[in-house]
Every structure is written in C-alpha cells, then in structure tokens.
Short mmCIF file of C-alpha atoms in Angstrom, two decimals:
data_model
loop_
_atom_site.label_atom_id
_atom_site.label_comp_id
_atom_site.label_asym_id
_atom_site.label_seq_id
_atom_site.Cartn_x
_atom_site.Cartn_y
_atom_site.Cartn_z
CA UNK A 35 29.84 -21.63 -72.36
CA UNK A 36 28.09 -24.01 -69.77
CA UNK A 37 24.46 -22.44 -70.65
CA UNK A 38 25.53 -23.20 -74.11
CA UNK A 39 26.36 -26.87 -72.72
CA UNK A 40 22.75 -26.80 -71.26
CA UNK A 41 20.57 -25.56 -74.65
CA UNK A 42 22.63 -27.96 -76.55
CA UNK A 43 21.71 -30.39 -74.39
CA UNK A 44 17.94 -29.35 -73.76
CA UNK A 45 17.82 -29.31 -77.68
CA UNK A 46 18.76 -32.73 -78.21
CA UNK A 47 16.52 -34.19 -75.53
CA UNK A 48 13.64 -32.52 -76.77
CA UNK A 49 14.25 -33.98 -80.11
CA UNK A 50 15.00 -37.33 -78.70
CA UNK A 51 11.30 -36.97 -76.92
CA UNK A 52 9.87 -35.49 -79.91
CA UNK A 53 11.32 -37.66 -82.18
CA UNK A 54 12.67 -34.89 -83.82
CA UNK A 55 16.19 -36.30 -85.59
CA UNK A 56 17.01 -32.79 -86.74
CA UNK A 57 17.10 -31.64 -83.33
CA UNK A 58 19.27 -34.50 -81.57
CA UNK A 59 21.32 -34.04 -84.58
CA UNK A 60 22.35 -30.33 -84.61
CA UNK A 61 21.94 -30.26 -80.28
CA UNK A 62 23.69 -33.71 -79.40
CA UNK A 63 27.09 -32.79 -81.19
CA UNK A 64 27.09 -28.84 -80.15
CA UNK A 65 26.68 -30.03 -77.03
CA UNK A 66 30.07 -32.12 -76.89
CA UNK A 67 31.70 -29.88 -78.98
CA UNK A 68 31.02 -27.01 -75.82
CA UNK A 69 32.69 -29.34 -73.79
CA UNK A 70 35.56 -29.54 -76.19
CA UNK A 71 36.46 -25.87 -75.75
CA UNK A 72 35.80 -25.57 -72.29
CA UNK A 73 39.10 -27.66 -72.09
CA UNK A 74 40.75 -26.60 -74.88
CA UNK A 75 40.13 -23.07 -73.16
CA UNK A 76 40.46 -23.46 -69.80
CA UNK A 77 43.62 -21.86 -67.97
CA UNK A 78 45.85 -22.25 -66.33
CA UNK A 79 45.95 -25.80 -67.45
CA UNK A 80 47.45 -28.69 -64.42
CA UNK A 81 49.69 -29.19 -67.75
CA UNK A 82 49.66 -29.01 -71.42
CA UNK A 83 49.84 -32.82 -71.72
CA UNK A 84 46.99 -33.06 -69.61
CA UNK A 85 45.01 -30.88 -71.77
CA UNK A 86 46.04 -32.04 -75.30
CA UNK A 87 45.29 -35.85 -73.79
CA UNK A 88 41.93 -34.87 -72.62
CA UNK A 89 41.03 -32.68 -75.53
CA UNK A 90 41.78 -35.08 -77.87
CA UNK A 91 39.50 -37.87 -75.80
CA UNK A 92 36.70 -35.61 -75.97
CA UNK A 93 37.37 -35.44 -79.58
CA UNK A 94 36.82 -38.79 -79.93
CA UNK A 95 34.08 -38.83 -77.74
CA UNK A 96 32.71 -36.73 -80.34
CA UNK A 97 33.36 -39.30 -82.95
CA UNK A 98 31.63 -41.69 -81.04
CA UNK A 99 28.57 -39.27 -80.11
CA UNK A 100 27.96 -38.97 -84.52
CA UNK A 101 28.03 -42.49 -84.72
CA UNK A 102 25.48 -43.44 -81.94
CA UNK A 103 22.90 -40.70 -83.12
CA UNK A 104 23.31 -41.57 -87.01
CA UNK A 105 20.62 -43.87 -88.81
CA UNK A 106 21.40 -47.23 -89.04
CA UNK A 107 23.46 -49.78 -86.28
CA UNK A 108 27.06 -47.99 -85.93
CA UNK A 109 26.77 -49.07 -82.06
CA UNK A 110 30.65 -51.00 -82.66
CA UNK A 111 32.35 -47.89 -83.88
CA UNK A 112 30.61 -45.84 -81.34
CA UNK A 113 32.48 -48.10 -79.11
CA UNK A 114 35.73 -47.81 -80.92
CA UNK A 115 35.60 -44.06 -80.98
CA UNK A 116 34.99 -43.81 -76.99
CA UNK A 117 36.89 -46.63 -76.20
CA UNK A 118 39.71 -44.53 -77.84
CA UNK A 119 38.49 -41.77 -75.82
CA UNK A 120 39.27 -43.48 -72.28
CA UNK A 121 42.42 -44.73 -73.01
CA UNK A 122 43.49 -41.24 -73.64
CA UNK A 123 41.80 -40.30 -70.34
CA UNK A 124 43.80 -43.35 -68.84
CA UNK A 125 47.02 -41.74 -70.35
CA UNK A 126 46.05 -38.36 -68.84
CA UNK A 127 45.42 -39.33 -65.06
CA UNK A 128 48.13 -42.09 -65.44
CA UNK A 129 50.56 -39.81 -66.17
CA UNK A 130 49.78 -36.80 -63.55
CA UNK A 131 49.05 -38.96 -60.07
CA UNK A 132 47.13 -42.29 -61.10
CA UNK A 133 48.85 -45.54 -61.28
CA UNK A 134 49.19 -49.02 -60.03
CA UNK A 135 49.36 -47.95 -56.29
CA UNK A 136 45.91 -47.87 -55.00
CA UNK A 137 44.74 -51.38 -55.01
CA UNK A 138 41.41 -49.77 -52.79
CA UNK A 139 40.58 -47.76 -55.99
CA UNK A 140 41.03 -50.56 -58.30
CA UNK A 141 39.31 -53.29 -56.53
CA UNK A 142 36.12 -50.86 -56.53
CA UNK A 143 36.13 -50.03 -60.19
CA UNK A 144 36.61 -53.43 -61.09
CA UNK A 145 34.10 -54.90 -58.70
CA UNK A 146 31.34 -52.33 -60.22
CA UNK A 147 32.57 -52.80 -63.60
CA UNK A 148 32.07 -56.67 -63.31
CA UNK A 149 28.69 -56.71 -62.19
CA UNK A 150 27.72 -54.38 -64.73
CA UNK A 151 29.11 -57.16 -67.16
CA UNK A 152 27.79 -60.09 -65.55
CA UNK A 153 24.01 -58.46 -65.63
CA UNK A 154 24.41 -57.75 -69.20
CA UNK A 155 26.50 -61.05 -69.99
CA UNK A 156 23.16 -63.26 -71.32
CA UNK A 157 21.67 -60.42 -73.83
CA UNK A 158 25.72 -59.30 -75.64
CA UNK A 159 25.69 -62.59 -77.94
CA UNK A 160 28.50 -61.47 -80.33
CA UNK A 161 29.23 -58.41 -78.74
CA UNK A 162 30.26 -60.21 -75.58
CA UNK A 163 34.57 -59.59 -76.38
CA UNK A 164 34.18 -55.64 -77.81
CA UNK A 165 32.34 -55.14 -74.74
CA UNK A 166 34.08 -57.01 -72.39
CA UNK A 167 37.10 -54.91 -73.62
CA UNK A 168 35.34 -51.95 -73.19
CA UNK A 169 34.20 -52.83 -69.68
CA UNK A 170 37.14 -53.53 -68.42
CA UNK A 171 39.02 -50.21 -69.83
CA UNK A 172 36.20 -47.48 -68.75
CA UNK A 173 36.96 -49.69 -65.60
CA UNK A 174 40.51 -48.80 -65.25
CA UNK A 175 40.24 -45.12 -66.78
CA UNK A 176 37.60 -44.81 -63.46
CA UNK A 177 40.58 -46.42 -61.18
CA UNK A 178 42.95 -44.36 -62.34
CA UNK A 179 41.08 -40.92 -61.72
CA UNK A 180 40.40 -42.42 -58.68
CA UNK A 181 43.55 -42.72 -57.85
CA UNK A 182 45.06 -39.35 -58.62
CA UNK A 183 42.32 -38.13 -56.81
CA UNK A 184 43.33 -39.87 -53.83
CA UNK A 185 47.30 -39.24 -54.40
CA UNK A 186 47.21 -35.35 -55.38
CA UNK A 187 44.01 -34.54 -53.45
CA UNK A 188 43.42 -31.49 -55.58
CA UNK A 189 39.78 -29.54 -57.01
CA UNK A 190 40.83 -30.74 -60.67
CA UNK A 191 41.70 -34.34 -59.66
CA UNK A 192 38.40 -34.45 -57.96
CA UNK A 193 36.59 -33.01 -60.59
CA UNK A 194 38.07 -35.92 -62.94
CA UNK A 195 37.69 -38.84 -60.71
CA UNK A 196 33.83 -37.75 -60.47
CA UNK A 197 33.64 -37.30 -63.87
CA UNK A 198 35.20 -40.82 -63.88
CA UNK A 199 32.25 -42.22 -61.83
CA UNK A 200 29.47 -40.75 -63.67
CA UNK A 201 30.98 -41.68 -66.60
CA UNK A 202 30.20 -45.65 -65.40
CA UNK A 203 26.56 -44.48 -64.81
CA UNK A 204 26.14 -43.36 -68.17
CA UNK A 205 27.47 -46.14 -69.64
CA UNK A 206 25.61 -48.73 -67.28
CA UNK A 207 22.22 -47.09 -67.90
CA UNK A 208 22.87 -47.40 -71.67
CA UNK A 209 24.18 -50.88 -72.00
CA UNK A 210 20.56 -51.47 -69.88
CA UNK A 211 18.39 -49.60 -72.62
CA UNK A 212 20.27 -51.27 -75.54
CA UNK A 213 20.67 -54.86 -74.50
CA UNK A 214 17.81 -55.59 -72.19
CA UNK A 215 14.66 -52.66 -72.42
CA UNK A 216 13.94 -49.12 -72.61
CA UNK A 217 12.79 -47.27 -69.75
CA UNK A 218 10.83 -44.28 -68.38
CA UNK A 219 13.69 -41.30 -68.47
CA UNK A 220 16.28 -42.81 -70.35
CA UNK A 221 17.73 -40.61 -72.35
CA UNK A 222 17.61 -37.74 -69.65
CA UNK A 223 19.47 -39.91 -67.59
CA UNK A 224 21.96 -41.28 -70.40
CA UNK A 225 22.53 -37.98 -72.03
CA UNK A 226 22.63 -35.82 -68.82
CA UNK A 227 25.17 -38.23 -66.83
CA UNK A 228 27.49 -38.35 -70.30
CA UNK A 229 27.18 -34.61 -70.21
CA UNK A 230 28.09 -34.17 -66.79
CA UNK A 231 30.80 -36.38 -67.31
CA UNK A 232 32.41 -35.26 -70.05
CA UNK A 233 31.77 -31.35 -68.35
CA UNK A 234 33.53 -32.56 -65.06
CA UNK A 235 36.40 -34.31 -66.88
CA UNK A 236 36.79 -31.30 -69.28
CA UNK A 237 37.31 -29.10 -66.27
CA UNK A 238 39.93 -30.72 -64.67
CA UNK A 239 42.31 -29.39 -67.06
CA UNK A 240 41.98 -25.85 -65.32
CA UNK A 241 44.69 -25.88 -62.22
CA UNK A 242 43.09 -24.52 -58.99
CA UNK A 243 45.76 -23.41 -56.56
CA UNK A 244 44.96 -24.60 -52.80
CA UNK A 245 43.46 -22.02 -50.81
#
C-alpha cells in the first residue's frame, strides 16, 4: 500500500507541475486516503482507541486535503478540517503516554511554533486569530507525541512523535508559500513532508513488541 502512497503522490505532483487539476485532483486525495487504511489496517494496533482517534484525524485530514486543492479560497475550512484533525491526534498521544509532564518537550514545540508565528505575524491580516489557534494546537499535538515518545520509548511512539515534527515542517513551508511567496520546490516539499507525516503518524497505530 506504500507504493500506492508513492504513485498517488507522484500523480498529484506532476499535476501540480503540469498544471494539470485533474491529476492533483484524483492523486492528492488517493494519496491520503492510502494512508487512511494503512491505519485502519494495521495490526496489532497499541489500542483500538488509538486507532479509531487517529483514523478518524486522518479522515479529517482528508477533509481538509479536498478543500485546499478545490477552486476557489476554502484556505479557512482547510484549517478547520485539520485543525480537527490534531486535536484528535492530541487526544490519541494524550491518552496513551503524552501529557503535561515534560515541560522539555513543550518548551521546544512552543518555542518553534512561536517563531513560525511571529515570521508570518505582518502578512495574516484577518487571519491572524484562526491561525494563531491553529499554531498553537499543531504546537501542542507535536508536544504531546513528543512526550509519549519520551515516556513509553517505543518504535510506534517514535514513529508518531516524528510524524509530529514533520508535520510542523509541512505546515511552516506552507504558511511561507501562502502568506509571503512561492518558491523553487514547493509543493515537493509541502506535499512530500504532509505525506510523510501523515504515513509516520498512520503507522504508529501498529504495536511493535521490544526486541
């Protein structure tokens, strides 16, 4: 299903490159909806709340991919839908090793979340409180994968606290290309992190015993 993950992907990039809308449209949600199943699939599962929380965020992320790629300026409710997304993924890791006990993990997300802010602060204009709010919660849903990471030390908690931290590259490089300019490999490098992501955080569901 992961060289499905890739085509998908390679599909939607070439139509993004191409300018080819058909292609971004059928590639960019196949793509996510790969991802979907991997973690709807994926056993044995670290626990079927885990998986139902970050199935269901991946659903939304889905939500949130169709309203990015449509025609037209649906940029807020693509923010709704994945905003959505990572509080589920906040519930998830919360509730299976995160919390409010690693101040080191916090203090790091935060700190990278707020200069990501304060470099986009000047060009948001009325967007400046949905994306505050959004900052600040991709922010915590990053600490808190961080944070099981560090508690559990497990292959799955790792996976999602990576997943986590690509997840604020993604996002940082396309707040960049939508508030302040386009540059040369932007979508391969907003696509492919989101992809990698989203892959990463979808695999965490599977439960790898220690050796």
């Amino acid at each position: 299903m992961t060289a499905i993950l890739i085509m998908s992907a390679l599909v939607c990039l070439a139509g993004e490159y191409l300018g080819v809308r058909g292609l971004v449209y059928l590639g960019k949600p196949v793509a996510t909806l790969v991802v979907i199943l991997l973690a709807a699939r994926g056993a044995p599962t670290v626990s079927a709340r885990y998986r139902a929380l970050i199935t269901t965020g991946l659903i939304c992320s889905l939500a949130g991919d169709v309203f990015l790629m449509l025609p037209g300026d649906r940029f807020v409710a693509g923010l709704a839908s994945f905003l959505v997304a990572h509080l589920l993924y906040i519930a998830a890791f919360a509730g299976s090793g995160g919390g409010a006990k690693d101040p080191t993990a916090a203090a790091a997300m935060f700190l990278i979340a707020g200069v990501m802010l304060a470099i986009l602060w000047p060009a948001l204009g009325a967007l400046r409180i949905p994306v505050s709010v959004y900052v600040a919660v991709i922010a915590t849903m990053a600490w808190q994968a961080v944070a099981r990471w560090r508690h559990l030390s497990t292959p799955d908690a790792k996976l999602a606290a990576v997943g986590a931290m690509i997840f604020l590259v993604s996002d940082a490089s396309l707040a960049w290309r939508r508030f302040h300019a386009d540059f040369p490999g932007s979508a391969v490098l907003v696509l492919g992190t989101y992809w990698l992501a989203q892959w990463c955080i979808a695999r965490s569901v599977i439960s790898q015993p220690d050796p």
